[in-house]
PDB file of C-alpha atoms in Angstrom:
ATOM      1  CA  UNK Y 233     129.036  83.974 101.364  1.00 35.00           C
ATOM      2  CA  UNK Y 234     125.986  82.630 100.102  1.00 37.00           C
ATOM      3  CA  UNK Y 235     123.325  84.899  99.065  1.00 40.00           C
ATOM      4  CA  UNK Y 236     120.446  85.355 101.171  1.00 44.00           C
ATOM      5  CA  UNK Y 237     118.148  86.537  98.870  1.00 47.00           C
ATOM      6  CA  UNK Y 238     118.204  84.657  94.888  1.00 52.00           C
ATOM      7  CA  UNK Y 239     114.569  84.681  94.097  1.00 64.00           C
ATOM      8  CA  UNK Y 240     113.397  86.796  96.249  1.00 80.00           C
ATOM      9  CA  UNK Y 241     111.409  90.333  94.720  1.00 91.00           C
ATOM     10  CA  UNK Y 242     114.367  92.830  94.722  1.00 94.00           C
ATOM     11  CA  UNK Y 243     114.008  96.468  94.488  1.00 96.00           C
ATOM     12  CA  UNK Y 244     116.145  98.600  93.686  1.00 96.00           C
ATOM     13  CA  UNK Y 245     117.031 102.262  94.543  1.00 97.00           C
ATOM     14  CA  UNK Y 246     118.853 105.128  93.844  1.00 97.00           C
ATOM     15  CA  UNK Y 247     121.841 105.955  96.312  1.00 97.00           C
ATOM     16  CA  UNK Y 248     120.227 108.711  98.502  1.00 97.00           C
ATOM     17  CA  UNK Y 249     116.485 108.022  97.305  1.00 97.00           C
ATOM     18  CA  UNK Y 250     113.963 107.158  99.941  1.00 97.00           C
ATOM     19  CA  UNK Y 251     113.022 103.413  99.535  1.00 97.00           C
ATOM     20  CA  UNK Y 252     109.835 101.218 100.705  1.00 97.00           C
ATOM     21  CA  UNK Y 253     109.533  98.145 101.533  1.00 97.00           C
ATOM     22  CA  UNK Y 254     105.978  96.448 102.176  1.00 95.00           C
ATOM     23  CA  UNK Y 255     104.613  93.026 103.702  1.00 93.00           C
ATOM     24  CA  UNK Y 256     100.847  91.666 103.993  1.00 92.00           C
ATOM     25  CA  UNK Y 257     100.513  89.407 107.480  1.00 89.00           C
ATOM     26  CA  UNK Y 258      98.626  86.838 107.792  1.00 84.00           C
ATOM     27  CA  UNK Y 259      97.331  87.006 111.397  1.00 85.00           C
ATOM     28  CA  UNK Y 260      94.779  89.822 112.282  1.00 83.00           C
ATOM     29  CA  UNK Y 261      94.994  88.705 116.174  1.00 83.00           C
ATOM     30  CA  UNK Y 262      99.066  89.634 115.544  1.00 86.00           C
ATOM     31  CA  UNK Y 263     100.479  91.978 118.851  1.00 85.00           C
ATOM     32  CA  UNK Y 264     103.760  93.099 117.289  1.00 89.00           C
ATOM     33  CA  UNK Y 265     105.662  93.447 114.309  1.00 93.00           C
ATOM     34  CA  UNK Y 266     109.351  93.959 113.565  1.00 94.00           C
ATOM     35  CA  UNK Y 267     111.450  94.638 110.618  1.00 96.00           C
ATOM     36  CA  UNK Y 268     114.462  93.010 110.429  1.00 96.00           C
ATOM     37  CA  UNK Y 269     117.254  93.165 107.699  1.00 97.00           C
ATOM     38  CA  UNK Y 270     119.712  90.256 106.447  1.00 96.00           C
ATOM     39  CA  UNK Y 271     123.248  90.095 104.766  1.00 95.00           C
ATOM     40  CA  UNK Y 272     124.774  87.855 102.887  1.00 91.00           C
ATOM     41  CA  UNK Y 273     125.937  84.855 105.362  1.00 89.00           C
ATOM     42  CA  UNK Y 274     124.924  86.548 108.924  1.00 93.00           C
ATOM     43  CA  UNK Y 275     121.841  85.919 110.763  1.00 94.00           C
ATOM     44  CA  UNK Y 276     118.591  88.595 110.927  1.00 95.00           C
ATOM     45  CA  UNK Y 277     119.820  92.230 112.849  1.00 95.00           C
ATOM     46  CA  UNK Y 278     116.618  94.277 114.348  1.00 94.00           C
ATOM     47  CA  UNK Y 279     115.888  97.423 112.630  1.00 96.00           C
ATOM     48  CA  UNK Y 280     112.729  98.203 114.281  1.00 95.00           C
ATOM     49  CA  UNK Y 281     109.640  96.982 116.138  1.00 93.00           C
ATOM     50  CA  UNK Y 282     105.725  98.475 116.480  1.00 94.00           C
ATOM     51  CA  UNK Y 283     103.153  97.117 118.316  1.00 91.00           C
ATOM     52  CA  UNK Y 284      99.529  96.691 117.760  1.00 90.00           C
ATOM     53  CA  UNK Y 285      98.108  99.159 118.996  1.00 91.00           C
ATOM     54  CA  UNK Y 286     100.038 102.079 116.850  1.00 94.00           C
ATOM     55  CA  UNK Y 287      99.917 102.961 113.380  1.00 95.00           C
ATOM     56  CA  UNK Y 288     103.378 105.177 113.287  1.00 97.00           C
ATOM     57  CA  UNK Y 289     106.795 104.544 114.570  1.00 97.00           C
ATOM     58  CA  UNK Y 290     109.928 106.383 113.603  1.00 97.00           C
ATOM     59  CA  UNK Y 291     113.478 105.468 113.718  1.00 94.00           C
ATOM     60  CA  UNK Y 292     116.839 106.615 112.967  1.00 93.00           C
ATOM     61  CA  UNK Y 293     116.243 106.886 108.856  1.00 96.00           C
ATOM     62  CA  UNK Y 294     113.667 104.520 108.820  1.00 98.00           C
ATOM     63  CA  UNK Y 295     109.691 104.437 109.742  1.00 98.00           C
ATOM     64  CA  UNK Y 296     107.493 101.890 109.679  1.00 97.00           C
ATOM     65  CA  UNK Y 297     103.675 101.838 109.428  1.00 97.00           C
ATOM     66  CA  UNK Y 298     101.256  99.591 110.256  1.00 96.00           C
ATOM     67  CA  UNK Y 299      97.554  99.433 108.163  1.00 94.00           C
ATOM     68  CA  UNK Y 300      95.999  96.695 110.612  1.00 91.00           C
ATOM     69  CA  UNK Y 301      92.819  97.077 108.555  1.00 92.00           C
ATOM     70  CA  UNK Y 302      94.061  95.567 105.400  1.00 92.00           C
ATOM     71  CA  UNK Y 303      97.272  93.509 107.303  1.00 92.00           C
ATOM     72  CA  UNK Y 304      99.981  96.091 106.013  1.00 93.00           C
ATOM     73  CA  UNK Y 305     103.478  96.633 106.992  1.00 94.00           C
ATOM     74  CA  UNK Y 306     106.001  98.511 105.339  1.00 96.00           C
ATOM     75  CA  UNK Y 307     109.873  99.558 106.245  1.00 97.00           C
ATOM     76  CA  UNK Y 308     110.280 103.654 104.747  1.00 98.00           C
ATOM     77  CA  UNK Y 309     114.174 104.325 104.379  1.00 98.00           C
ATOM     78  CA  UNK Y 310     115.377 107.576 104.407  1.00 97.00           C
ATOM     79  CA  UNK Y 311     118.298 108.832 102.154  1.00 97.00           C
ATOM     80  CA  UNK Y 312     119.131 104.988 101.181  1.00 97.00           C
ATOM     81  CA  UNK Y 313     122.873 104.246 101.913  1.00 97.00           C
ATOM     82  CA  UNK Y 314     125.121 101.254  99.742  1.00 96.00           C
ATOM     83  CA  UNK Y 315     124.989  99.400 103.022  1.00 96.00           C
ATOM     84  CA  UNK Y 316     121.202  99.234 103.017  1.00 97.00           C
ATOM     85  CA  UNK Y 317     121.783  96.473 100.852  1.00 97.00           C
ATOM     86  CA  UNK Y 318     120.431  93.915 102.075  1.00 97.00           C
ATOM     87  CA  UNK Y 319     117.192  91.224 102.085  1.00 96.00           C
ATOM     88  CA  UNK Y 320     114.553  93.099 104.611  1.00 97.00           C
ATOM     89  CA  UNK Y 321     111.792  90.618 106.060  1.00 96.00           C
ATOM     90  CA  UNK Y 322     108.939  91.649 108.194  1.00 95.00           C
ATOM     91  CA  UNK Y 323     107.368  89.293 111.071  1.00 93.00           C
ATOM     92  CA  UNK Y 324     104.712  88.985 113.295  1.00 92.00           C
ATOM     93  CA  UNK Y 325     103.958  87.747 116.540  1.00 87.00           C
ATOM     94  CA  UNK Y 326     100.591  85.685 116.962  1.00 79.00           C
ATOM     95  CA  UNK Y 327      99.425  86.304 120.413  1.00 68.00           C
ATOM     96  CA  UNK Y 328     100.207  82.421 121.415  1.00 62.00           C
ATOM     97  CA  UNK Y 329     102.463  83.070 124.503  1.00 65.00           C
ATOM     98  CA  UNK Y 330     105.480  81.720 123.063  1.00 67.00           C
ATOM     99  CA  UNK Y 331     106.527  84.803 121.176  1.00 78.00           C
ATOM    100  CA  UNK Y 332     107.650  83.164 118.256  1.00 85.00           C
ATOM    101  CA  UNK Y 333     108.075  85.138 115.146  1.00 89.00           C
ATOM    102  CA  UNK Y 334     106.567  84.209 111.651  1.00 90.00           C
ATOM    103  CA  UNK Y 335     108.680  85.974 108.498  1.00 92.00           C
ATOM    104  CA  UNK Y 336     107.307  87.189 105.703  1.00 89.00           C
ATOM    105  CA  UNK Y 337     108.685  86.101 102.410  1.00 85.00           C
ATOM    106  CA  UNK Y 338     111.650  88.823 102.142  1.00 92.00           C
ATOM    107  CA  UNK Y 339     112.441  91.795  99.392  1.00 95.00           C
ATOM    108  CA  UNK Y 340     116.193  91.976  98.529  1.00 95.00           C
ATOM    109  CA  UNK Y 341     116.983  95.672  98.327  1.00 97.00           C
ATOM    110  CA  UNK Y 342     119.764  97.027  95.786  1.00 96.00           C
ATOM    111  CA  UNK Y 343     121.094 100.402  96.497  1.00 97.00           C
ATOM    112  CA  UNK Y 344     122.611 101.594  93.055  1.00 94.00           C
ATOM    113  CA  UNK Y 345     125.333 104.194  93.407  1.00 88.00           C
TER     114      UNK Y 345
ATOM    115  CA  UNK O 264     128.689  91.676 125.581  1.00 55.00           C
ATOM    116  CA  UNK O 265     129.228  89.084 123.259  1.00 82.00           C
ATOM    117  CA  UNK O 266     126.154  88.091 120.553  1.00 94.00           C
ATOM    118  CA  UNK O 267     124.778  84.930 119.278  1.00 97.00           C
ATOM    119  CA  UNK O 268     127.531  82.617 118.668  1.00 97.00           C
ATOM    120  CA  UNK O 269     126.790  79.453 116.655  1.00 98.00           C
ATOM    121  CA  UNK O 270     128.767  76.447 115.736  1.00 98.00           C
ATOM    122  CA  UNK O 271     129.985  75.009 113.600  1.00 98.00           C
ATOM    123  CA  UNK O 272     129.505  77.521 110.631  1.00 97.00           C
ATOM    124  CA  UNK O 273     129.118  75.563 107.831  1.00 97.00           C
ATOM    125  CA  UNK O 274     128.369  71.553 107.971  1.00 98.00           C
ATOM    126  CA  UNK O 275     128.442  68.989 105.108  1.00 98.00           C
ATOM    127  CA  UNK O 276     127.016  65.696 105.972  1.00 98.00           C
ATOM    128  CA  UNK O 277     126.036  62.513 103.756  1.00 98.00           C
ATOM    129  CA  UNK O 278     122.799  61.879 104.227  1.00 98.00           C
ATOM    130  CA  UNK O 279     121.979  59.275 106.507  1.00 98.00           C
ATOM    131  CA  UNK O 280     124.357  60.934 109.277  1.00 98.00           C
ATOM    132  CA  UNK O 281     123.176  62.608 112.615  1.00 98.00           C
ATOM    133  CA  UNK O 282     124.410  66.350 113.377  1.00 98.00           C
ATOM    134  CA  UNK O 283     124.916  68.048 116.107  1.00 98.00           C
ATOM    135  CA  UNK O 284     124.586  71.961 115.768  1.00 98.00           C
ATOM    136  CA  UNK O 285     125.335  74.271 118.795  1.00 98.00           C
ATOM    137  CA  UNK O 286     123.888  78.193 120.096  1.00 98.00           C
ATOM    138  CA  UNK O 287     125.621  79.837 122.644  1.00 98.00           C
ATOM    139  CA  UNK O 288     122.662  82.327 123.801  1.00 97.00           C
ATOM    140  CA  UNK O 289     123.544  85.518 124.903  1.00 95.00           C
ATOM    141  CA  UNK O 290     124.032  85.290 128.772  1.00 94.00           C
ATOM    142  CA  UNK O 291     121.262  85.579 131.084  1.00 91.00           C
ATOM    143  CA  UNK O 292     118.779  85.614 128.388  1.00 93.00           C
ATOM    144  CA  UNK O 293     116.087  83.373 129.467  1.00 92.00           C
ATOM    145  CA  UNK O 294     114.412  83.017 125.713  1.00 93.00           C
ATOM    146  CA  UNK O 295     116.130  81.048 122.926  1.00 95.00           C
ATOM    147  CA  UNK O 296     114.760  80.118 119.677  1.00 95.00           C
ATOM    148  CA  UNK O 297     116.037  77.669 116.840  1.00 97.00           C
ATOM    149  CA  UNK O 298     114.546  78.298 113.349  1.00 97.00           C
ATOM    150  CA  UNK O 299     115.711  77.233 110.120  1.00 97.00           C
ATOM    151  CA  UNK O 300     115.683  79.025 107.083  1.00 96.00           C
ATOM    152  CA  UNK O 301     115.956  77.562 103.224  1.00 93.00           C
ATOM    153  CA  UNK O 302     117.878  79.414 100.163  1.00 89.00           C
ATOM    154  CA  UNK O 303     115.392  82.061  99.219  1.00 87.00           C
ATOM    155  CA  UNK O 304     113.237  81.941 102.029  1.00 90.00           C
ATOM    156  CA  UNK O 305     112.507  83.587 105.345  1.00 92.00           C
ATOM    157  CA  UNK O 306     113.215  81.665 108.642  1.00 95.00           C
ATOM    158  CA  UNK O 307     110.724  79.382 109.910  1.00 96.00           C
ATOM    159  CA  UNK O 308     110.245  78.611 113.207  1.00 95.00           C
ATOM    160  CA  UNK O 309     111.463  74.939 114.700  1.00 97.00           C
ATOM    161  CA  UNK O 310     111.498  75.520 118.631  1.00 96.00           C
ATOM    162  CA  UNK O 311     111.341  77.566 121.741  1.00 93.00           C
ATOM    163  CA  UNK O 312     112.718  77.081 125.374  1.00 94.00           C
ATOM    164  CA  UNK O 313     112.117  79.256 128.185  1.00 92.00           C
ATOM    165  CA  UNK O 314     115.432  78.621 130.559  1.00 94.00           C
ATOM    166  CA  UNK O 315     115.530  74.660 130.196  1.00 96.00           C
ATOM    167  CA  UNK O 316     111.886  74.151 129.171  1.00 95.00           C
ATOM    168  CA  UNK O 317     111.163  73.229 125.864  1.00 95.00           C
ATOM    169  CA  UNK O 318     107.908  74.931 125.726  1.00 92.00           C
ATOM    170  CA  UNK O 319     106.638  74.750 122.048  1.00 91.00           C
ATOM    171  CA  UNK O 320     108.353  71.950 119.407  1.00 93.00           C
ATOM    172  CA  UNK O 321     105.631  72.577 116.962  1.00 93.00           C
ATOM    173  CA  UNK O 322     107.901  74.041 114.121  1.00 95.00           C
ATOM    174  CA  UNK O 323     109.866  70.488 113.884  1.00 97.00           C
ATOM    175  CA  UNK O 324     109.488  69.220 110.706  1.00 95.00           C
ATOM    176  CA  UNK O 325     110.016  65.525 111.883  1.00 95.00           C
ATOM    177  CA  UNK O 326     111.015  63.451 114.502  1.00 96.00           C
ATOM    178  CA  UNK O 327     114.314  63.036 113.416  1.00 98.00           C
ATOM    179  CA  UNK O 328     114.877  66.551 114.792  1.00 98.00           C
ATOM    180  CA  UNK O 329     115.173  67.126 118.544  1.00 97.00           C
ATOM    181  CA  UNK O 330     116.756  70.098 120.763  1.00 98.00           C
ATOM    182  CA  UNK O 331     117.849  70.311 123.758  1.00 98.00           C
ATOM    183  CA  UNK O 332     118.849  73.043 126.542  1.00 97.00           C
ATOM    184  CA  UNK O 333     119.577  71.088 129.725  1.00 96.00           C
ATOM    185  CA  UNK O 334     120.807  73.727 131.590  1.00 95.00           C
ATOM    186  CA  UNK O 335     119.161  76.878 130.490  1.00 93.00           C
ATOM    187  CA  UNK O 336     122.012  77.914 128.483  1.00 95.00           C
ATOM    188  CA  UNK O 337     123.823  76.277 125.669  1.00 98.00           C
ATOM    189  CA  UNK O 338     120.992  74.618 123.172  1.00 98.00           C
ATOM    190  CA  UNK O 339     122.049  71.875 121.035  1.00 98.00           C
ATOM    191  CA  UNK O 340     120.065  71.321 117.723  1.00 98.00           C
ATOM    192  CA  UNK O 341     120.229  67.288 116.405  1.00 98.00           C
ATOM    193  CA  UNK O 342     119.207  66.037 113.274  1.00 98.00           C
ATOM    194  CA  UNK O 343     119.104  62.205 112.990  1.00 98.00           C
ATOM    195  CA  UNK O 344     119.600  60.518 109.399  1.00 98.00           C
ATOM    196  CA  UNK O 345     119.887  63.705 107.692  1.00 98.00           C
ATOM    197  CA  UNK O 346     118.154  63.715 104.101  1.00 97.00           C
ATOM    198  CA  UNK O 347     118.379  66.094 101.339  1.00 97.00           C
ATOM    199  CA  UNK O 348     115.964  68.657 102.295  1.00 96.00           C
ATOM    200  CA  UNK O 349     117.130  69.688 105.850  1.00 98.00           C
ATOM    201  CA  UNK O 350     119.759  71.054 103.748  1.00 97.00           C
ATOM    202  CA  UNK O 351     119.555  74.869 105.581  1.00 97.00           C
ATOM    203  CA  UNK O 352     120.821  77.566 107.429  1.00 97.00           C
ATOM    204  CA  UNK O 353     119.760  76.783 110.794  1.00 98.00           C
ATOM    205  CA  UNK O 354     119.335  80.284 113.133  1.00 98.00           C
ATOM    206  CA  UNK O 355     119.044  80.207 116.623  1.00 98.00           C
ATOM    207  CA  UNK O 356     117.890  83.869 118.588  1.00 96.00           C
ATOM    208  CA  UNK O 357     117.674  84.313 121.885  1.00 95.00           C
ATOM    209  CA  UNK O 358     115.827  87.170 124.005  1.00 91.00           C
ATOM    210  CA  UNK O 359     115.555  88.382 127.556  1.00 85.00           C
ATOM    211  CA  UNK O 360     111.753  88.944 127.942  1.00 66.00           C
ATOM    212  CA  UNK O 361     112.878  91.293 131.162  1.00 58.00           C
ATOM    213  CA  UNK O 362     111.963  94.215 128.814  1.00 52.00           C
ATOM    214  CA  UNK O 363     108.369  93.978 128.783  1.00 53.00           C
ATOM    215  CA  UNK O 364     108.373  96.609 125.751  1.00 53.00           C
ATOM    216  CA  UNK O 365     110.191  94.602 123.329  1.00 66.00           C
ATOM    217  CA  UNK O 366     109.902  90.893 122.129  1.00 79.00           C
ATOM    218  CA  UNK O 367     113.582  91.882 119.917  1.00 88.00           C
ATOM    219  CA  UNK O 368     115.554  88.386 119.575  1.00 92.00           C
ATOM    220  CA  UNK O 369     118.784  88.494 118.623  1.00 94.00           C
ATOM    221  CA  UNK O 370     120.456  86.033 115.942  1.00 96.00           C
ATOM    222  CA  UNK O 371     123.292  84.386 115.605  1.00 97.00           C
ATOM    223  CA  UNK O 372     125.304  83.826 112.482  1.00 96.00           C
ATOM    224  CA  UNK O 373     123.455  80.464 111.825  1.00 97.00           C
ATOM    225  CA  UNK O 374     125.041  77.477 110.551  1.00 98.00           C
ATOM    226  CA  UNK O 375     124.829  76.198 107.039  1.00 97.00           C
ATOM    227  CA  UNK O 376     124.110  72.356 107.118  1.00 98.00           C
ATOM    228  CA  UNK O 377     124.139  70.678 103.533  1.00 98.00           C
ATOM    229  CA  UNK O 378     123.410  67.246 102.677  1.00 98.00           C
ATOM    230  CA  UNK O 379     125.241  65.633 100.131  1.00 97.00           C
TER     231      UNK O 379
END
């Protein structure tokens, strides 16, 4: 399949490492935020959501935190797995009623074994 | 249940031609979403209906695209006189909005239109 990800920022990780992924939004009036991750020829699977008004939310393996004063998001992965690999984008919500999501620009991530 | 479906998977056109790209939603969700997403890049948003309302079209890049859900199910995406650059992977998402905790969409497989 084609490859999602070709000049995208791509890092990469040690099997079993914890790995980080980060995003800057754009919108400080943003409600919600969701990670979602992206293989080769399929379309964007949920890996987890936060809202506004939190900071923290955990996961099965992964966390994400949210720094609303400087527009931060990242993804933490626990004890990275081969099929983490993957292109990882972030998106927001603007609070505009038709719930839209706008993506981030994407990091591939490369789980070496 | 069954996910996202989209067809067909891939599409080559010569440019000039009209396409006709189809999203089966997942059923009963009321939400559905087309967005369209270059090599290298993140999707970008193109549309949204709620049932068979097209409620926001602002993401169209030109009026040579145009979607359509006539009976709050099935959504066809059409691209008149295709050109070069709506050469894409065109993702369409759909969502139930009964779960007033989550805004999670869910994607289908997208179809890869290129424009020779």
């Amino acid at each position: 399949g084609e490859s999602v990800g070709l000049h995208l920022p791509t890092l990469s990780v040690q099997e079993g490492d914890n790995s980080i992924i980060n995003c800057a939004y754009s919108n400080s009036a943003s409600d919600y935020f969701i990670w979602y991750k992206q293989e080769s020829g399929k379309g964007p699977q949920f890996i987890i959501d936060i809202r506004s008004n939190m900071d923290k939310r955990q996961g099965q393996r992964v966390t994400v935190l949210l720094n609303k004063t400087v527009k931060h998001l990242s993804l933490q992965i626990a004890a990275t797995q081969p099929g983490d690999s993957a292109v990882y984008f972030c998106a927001e919500i603007p609070f505009s009623g038709t719930y839209k999501y706008i993506f981030g620009t994407g990091t591939r991530l490369k789980v070496l074994a | 249940g069954a996910g996202v479906s989209q067809s067909p998977r891939y599409k080559v056109a010569k440019r000039g031609q009209d396409v006709a790209l189809r999203c089966d939603p997942i059923s009963g969700h009321v939400s559905l979403f087309w967005y369209q997403q270059a090599l290298g890049q993140g999707p970008e948003f193109l549309t949204y209906f709620q049932n068979e309302a097209q409620l926001d079209k602002s993401g169209l890049p030109s009026d040579r695209f145009f979607a359509e859900r006539p009976e709050g199910s099935v959504s066809t995406l059409k691209i008149q006189r295709t050109q070069q650059e709506d050469s894409a992977v065109y993702l369409c998402a759909s969502s139930s909005r009964r779960q007033e905790s989550s805004y999670e969409q869910y994607f289908g497989p997208g179809t890869r239109l290129t424009v020779t």
